[in-house]
Tab-separated table of C-alpha atoms and ligand atoms in Angstrom:
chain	number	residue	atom	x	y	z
I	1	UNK	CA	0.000	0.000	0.000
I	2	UNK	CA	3.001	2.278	0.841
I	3	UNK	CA	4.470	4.103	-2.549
I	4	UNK	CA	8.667	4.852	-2.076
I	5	UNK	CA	7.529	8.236	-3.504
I	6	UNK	CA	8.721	10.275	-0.494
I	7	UNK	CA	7.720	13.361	1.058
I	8	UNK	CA	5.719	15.935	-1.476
I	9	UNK	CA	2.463	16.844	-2.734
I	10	UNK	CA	-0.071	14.341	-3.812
I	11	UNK	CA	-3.326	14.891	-5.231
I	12	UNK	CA	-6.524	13.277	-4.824
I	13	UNK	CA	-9.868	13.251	-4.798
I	14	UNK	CA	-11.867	11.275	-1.159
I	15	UNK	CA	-15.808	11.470	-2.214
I	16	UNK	CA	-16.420	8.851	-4.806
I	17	UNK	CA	-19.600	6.781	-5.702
I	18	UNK	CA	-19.517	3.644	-8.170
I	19	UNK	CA	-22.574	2.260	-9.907
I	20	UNK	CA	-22.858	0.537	-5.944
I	21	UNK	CA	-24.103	3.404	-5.135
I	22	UNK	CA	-27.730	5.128	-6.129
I	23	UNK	CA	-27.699	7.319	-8.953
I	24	UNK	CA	-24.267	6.329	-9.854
I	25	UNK	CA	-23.040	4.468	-12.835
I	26	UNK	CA	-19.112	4.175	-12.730
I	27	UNK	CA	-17.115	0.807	-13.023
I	28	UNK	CA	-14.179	0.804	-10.795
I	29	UNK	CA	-12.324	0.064	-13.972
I	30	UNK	CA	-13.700	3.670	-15.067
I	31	UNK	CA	-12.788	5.486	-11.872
I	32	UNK	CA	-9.253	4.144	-12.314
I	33	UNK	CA	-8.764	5.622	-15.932
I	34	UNK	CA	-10.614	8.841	-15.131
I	35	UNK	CA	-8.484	9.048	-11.296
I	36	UNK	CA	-5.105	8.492	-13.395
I	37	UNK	CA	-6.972	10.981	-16.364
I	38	UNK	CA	-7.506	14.017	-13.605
I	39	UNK	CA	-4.057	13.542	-12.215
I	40	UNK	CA	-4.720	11.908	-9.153
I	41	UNK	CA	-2.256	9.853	-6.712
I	42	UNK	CA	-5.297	8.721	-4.795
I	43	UNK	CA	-8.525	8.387	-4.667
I	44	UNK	CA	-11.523	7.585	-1.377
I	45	UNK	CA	-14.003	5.354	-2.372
I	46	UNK	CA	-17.172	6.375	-0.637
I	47	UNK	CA	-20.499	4.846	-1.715
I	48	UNK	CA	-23.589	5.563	0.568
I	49	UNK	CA	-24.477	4.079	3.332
I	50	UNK	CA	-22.502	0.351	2.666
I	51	UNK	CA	-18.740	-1.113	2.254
I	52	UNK	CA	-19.870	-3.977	0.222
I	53	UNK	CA	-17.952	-2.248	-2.791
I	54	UNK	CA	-14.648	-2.242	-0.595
I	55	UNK	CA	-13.734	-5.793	-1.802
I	56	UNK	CA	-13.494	-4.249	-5.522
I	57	UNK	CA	-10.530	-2.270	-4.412
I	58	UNK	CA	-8.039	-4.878	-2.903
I	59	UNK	CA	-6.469	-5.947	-5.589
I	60	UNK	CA	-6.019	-2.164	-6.847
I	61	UNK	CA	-4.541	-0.398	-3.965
I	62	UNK	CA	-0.916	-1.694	-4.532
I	63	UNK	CA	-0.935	-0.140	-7.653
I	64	UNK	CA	0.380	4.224	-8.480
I	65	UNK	CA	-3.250	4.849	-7.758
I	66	UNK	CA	-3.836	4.405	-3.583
I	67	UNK	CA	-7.418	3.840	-3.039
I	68	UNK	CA	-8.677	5.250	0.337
I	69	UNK	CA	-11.951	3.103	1.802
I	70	UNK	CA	-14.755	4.623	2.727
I	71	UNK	CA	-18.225	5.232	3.064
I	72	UNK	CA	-20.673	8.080	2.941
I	73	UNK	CA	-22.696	8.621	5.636
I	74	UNK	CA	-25.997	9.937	4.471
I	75	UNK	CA	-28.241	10.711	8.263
I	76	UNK	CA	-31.492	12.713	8.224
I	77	UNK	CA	-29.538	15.825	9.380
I	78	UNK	CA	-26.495	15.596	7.133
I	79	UNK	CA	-24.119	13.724	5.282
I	80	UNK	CA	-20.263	12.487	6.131
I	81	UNK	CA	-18.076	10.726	5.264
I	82	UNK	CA	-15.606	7.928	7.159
I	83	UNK	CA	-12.364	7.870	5.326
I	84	UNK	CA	-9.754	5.127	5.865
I	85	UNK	CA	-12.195	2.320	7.837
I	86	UNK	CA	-11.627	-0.867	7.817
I	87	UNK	CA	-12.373	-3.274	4.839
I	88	UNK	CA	-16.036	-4.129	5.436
I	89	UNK	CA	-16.463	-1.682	8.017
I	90	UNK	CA	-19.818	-0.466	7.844
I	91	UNK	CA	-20.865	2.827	9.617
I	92	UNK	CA	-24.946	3.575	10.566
I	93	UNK	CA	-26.698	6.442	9.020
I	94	UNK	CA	-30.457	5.929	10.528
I	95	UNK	CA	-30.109	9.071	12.982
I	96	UNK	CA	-30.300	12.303	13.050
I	97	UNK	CA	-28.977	15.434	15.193
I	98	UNK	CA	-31.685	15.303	18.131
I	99	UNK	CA	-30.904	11.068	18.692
I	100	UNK	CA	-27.512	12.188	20.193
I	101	UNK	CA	-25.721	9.214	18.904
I	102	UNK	CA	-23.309	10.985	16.239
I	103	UNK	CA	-20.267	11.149	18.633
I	104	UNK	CA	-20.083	7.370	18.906
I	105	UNK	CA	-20.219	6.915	15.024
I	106	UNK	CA	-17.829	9.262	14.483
I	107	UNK	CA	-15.715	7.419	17.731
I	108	UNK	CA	-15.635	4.149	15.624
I	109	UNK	CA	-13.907	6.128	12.564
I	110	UNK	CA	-11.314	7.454	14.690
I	111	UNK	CA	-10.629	4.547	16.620
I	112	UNK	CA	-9.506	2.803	13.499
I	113	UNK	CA	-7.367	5.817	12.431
I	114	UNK	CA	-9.938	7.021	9.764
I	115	UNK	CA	-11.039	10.937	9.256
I	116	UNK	CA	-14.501	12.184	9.641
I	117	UNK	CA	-15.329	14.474	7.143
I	118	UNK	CA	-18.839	17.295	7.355
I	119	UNK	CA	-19.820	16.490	3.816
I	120	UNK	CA	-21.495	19.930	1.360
I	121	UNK	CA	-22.710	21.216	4.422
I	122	UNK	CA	-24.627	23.702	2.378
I	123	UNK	CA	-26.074	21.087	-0.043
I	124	UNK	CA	-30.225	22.611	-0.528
I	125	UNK	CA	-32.024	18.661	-0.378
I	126	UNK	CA	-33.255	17.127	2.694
I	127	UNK	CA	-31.041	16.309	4.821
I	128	UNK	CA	-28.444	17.016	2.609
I	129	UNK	CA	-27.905	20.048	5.011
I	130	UNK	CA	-25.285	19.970	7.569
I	131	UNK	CA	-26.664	20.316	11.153
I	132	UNK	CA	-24.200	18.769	13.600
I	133	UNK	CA	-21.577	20.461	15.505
I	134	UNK	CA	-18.477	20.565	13.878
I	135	UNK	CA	-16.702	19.740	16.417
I	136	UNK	CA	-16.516	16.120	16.489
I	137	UNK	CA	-15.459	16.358	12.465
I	138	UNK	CA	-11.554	16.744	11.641
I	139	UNK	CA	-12.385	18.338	8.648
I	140	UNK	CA	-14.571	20.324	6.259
I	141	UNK	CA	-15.829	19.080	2.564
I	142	UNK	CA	-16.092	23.248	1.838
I	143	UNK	CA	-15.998	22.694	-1.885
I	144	UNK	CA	-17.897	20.024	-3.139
I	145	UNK	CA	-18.299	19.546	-7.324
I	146	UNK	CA	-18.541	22.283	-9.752
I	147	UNK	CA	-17.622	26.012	-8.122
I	148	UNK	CA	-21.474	27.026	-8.773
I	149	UNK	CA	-23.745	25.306	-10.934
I	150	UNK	CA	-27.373	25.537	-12.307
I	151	UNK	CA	-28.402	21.986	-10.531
I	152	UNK	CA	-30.404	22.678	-7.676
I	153	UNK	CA	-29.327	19.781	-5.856
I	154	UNK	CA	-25.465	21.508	-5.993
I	155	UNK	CA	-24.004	22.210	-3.125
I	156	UNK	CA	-23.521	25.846	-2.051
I	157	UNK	CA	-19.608	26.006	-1.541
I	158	UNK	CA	-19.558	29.788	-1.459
I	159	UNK	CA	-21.782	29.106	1.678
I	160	UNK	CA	-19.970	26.725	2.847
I	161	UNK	CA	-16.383	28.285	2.613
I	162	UNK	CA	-17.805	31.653	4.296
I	163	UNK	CA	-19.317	29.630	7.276
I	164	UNK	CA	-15.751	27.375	7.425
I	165	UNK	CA	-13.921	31.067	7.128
I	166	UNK	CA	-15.368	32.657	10.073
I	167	UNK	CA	-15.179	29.916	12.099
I	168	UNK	CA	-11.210	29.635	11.008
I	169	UNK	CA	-10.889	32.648	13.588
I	170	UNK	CA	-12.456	31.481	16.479
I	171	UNK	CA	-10.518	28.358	15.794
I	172	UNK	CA	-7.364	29.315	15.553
I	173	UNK	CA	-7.653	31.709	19.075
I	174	UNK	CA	-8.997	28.493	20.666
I	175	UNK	CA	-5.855	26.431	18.902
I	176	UNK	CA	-7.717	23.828	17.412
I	177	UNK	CA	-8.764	25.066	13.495
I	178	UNK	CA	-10.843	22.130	11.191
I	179	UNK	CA	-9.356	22.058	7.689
I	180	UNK	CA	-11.051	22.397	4.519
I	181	UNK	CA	-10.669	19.880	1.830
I	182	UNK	CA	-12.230	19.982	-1.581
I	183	UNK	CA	-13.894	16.283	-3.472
I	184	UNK	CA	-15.662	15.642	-6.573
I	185	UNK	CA	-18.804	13.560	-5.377
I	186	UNK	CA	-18.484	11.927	-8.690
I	187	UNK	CA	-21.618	10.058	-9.376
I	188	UNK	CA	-21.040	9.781	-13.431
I	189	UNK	CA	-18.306	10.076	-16.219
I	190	UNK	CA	-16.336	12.744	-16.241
I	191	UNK	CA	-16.615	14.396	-12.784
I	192	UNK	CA	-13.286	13.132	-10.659
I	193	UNK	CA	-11.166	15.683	-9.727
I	194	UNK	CA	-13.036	18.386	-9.863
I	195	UNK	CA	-12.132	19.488	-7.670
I	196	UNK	CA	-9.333	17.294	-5.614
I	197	UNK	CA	-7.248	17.885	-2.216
I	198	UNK	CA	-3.529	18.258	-2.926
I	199	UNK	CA	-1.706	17.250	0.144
I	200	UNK	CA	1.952	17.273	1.138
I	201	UNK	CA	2.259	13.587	2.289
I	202	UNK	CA	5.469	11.963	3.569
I	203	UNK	CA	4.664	9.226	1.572
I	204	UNK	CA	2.200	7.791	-0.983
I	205	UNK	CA	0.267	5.644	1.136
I	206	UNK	CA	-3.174	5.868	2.934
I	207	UNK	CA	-1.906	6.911	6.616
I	208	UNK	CA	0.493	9.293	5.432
I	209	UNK	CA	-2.808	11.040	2.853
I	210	UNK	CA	-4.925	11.065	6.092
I	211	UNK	CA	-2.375	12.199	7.997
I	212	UNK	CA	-2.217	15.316	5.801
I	213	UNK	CA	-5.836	16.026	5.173
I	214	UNK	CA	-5.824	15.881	9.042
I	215	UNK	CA	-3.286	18.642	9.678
I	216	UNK	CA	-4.512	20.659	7.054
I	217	UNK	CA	-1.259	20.636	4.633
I	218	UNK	CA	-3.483	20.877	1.913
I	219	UNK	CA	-5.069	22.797	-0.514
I	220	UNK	CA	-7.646	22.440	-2.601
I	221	UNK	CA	-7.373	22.405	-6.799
I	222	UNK	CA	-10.247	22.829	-9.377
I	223	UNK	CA	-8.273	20.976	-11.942
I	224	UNK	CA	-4.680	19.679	-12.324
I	225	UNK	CA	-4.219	22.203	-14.920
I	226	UNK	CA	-4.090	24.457	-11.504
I	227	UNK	CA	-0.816	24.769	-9.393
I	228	UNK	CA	0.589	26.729	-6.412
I	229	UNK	CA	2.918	27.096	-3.421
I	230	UNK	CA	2.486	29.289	-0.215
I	231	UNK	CA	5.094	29.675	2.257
I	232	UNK	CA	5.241	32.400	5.005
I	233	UNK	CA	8.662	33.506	6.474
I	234	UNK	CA	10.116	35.284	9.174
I	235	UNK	CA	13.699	35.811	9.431
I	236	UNK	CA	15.084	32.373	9.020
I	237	UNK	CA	12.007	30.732	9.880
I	238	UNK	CA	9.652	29.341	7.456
I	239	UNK	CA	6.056	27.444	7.447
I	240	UNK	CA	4.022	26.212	4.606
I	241	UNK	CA	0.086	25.429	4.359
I	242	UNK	CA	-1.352	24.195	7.424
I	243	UNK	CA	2.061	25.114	9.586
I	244	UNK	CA	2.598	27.124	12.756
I	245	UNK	CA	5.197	29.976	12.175
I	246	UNK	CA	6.704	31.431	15.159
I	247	UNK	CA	7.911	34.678	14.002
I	248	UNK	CA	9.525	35.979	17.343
I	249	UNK	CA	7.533	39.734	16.365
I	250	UNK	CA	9.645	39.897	13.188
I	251	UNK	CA	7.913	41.163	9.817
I	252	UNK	CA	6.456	37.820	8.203
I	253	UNK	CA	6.400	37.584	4.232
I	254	UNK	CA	3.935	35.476	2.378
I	255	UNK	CA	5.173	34.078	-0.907
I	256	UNK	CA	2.971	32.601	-3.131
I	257	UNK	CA	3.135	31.043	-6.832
I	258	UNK	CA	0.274	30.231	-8.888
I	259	UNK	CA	0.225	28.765	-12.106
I	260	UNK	CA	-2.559	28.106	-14.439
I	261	UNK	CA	-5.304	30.298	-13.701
I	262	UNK	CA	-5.686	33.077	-16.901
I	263	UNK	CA	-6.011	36.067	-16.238
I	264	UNK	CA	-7.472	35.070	-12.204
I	265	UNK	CA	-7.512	36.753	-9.062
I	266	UNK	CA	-5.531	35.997	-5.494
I	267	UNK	CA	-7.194	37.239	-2.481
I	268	UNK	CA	-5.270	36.559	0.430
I	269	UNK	CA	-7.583	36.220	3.924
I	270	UNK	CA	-7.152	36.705	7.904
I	271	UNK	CA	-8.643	36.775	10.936
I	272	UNK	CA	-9.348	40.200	9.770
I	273	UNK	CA	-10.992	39.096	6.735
I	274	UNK	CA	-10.238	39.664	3.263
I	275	UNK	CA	-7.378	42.117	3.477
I	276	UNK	CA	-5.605	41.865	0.155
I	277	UNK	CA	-6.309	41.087	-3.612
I	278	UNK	CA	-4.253	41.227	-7.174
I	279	UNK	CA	-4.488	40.219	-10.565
I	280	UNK	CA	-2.848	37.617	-12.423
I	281	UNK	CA	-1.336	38.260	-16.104
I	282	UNK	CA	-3.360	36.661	-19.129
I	283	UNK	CA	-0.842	33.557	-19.000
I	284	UNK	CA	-2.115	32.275	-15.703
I	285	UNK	CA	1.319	32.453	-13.855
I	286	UNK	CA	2.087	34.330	-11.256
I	287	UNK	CA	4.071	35.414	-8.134
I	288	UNK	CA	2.667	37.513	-5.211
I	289	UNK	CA	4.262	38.691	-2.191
I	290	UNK	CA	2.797	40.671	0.751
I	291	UNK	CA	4.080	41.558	4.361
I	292	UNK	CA	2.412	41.291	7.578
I	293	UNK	CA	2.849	40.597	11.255
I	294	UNK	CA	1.888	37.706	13.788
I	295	UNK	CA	0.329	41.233	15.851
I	296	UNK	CA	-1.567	41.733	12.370
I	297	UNK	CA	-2.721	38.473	11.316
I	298	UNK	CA	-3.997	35.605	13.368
I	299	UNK	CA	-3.353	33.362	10.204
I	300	UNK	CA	-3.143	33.593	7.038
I	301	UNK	CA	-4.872	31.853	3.854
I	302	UNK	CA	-5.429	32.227	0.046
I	303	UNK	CA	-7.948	32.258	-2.287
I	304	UNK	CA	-7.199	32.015	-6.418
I	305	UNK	CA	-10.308	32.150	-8.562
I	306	UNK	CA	-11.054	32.291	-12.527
I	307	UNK	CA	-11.952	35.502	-14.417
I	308	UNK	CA	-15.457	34.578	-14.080
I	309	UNK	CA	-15.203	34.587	-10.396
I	310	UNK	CA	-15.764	30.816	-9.823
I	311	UNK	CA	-13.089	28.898	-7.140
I	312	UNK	CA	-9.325	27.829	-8.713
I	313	UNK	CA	-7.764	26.893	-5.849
I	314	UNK	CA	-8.111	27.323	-2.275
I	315	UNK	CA	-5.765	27.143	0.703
I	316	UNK	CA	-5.664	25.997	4.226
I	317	UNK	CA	-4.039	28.523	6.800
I	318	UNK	CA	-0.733	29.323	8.129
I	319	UNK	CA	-1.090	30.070	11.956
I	320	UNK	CA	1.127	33.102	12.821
I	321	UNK	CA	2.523	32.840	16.788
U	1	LIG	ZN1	-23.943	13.466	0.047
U	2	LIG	ZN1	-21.691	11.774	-2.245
């Protein structure tokens, strides 16, 4: 299952569905060649509500493409998903918020080393809403599918990353933040990997992916045609995405490069909001650079979208100390 592929970024995409699951219709033979066909290292397989399709993927997971297993979890208040249970692990959905009972679900996912993740918590069906806590979740599905569509059954991400944006700050004073991380939902041809989590993994295997998506070095990527790289410094010192930087009060400089966005614009975000915002050239590649302070900015995170104002790429946070 390990890869010797070392420590750097991986990309994949955790919120799957196969024909097992309803109103989907792809072959695990087709979610291979479309994974390997949207760039992906790795992929979650997460059908609703069962793990009888986990015994498809065995043979497959010692191959370039590591297959994470999964399941969707779709309750009357709200869908998640369990990523990295056991094979055949199967994980109840007949609840809701006001039975109580979602801590000890979400108990049995961590106590096998697996994430718990608040699915399109701004999804408009029944019960496709989001209504638990967050608390007991270790992260955020805050893009979900296509940016914006016309299907009323999409998700509202621009919802759901301004709800998972204000709570960043309250997070990060009480020092425990919940990432985001971006999946396709796939349900038919042509949909994996848009968008996908890129990750900086020590290696290319499932614990070191979760391991990751847990600590938040990730961002999230509309396409692979989409690329960056944030780093914040201060003096010597030096964090990347979902890193603490201790910048003993010395002047803190946030580098980013972004390639493959045309003509798009970086906003870069704090606990004081949205406090800067540039252009990038016609080419799609480019460099930006801004200065601020651990007394200024709680954190810091970035936001790269298209000309036509729908989501490129999305980052978790740098914690300033
Ligand atoms: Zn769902
Ligand atoms: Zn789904």
């Amino acid at each position: 299952m390990a890869g010797a592929s070392g420590r750097k970024w991986y990309r994949g995409d955790c919120h799957v569905h196969s024909a097992y699951s309803h109103g989907a219709d792809l072959t695990p033979e087709q979610i291979v060649a479309e994974a390997r066909g949207a760039g992906l290292d790795f992929i979650a397989t997460t059908e609703h509500n069962t793990s009888a399709g986990h015994g498809l993927w065995g043979p497959r997971t010692g191959g370039e493409l590591v297959v994470v297993l999964g399941q969707e979890v779709t309750t009357g208040t709200g869908h998640w998903l369990a990523l990295g249970i056991e094979p055949g692990q199967e994980i109840d959905w007949r609840y809701r918020l006001r039975d109580g009972v979602i801590d000890r679900h979400l108990d049995r996912v961590h106590r096998v080393g697996g994430l718990c993740v608040a699915a399109h918590p701004h999804a408009p069906y029944v019960s496709g809403t989001f209504m638990y806590p967050y608390e007991g979740f270790d992260v955020i599905e805050v893009w979900n599918g296509l940016w914006t569509s016309d299907q009323v059954w999409q998700a509202d991400n621009e919802a759901a990353l301004a709800e998972w944006g204000r709570n960043l700050t309250v997070g990060v004073h009480r020092g425990r933040w919940i990432p985001a991380m971006g999946n396709s939902d796939a349900h038919l041809e042509g949909q994996i990997g848009t968008p996908h989590t890129v990750v900086l993994a020590e290696e290319l295997s499932v614990v070191a992916v979760l391991d990751a998506i847990r600590a938040g070095r990730s961002w999230v990527a509309g396409s692979a045609a989409v690329d960056l790289s944030l780093t914040v410094s201060a003096g010597e010192r030096a964090a990347g995405i979902g890193e603490r930087l201790q910048t003993l009060d010395l002047q803190a400089v946030l580098r980013l490069e972004v390639r493959g966005v045309p003509s798009g614009t970086v906003s870069i975000h704090t606990d004081r909001g949205s406090v800067h915002r540039t252009s990038l050239p016609a080419a799609g590649t480019g460099a930006v650079e801004w200065g601020t302070s651990a007394q200024e900015s709680a954190f810091v995170r970035v936001e790269v979208r298209h000309a036509d104002g729908n989501m490129a790429a999305l980052t978790n946070s740098v914690v300033l100390e």
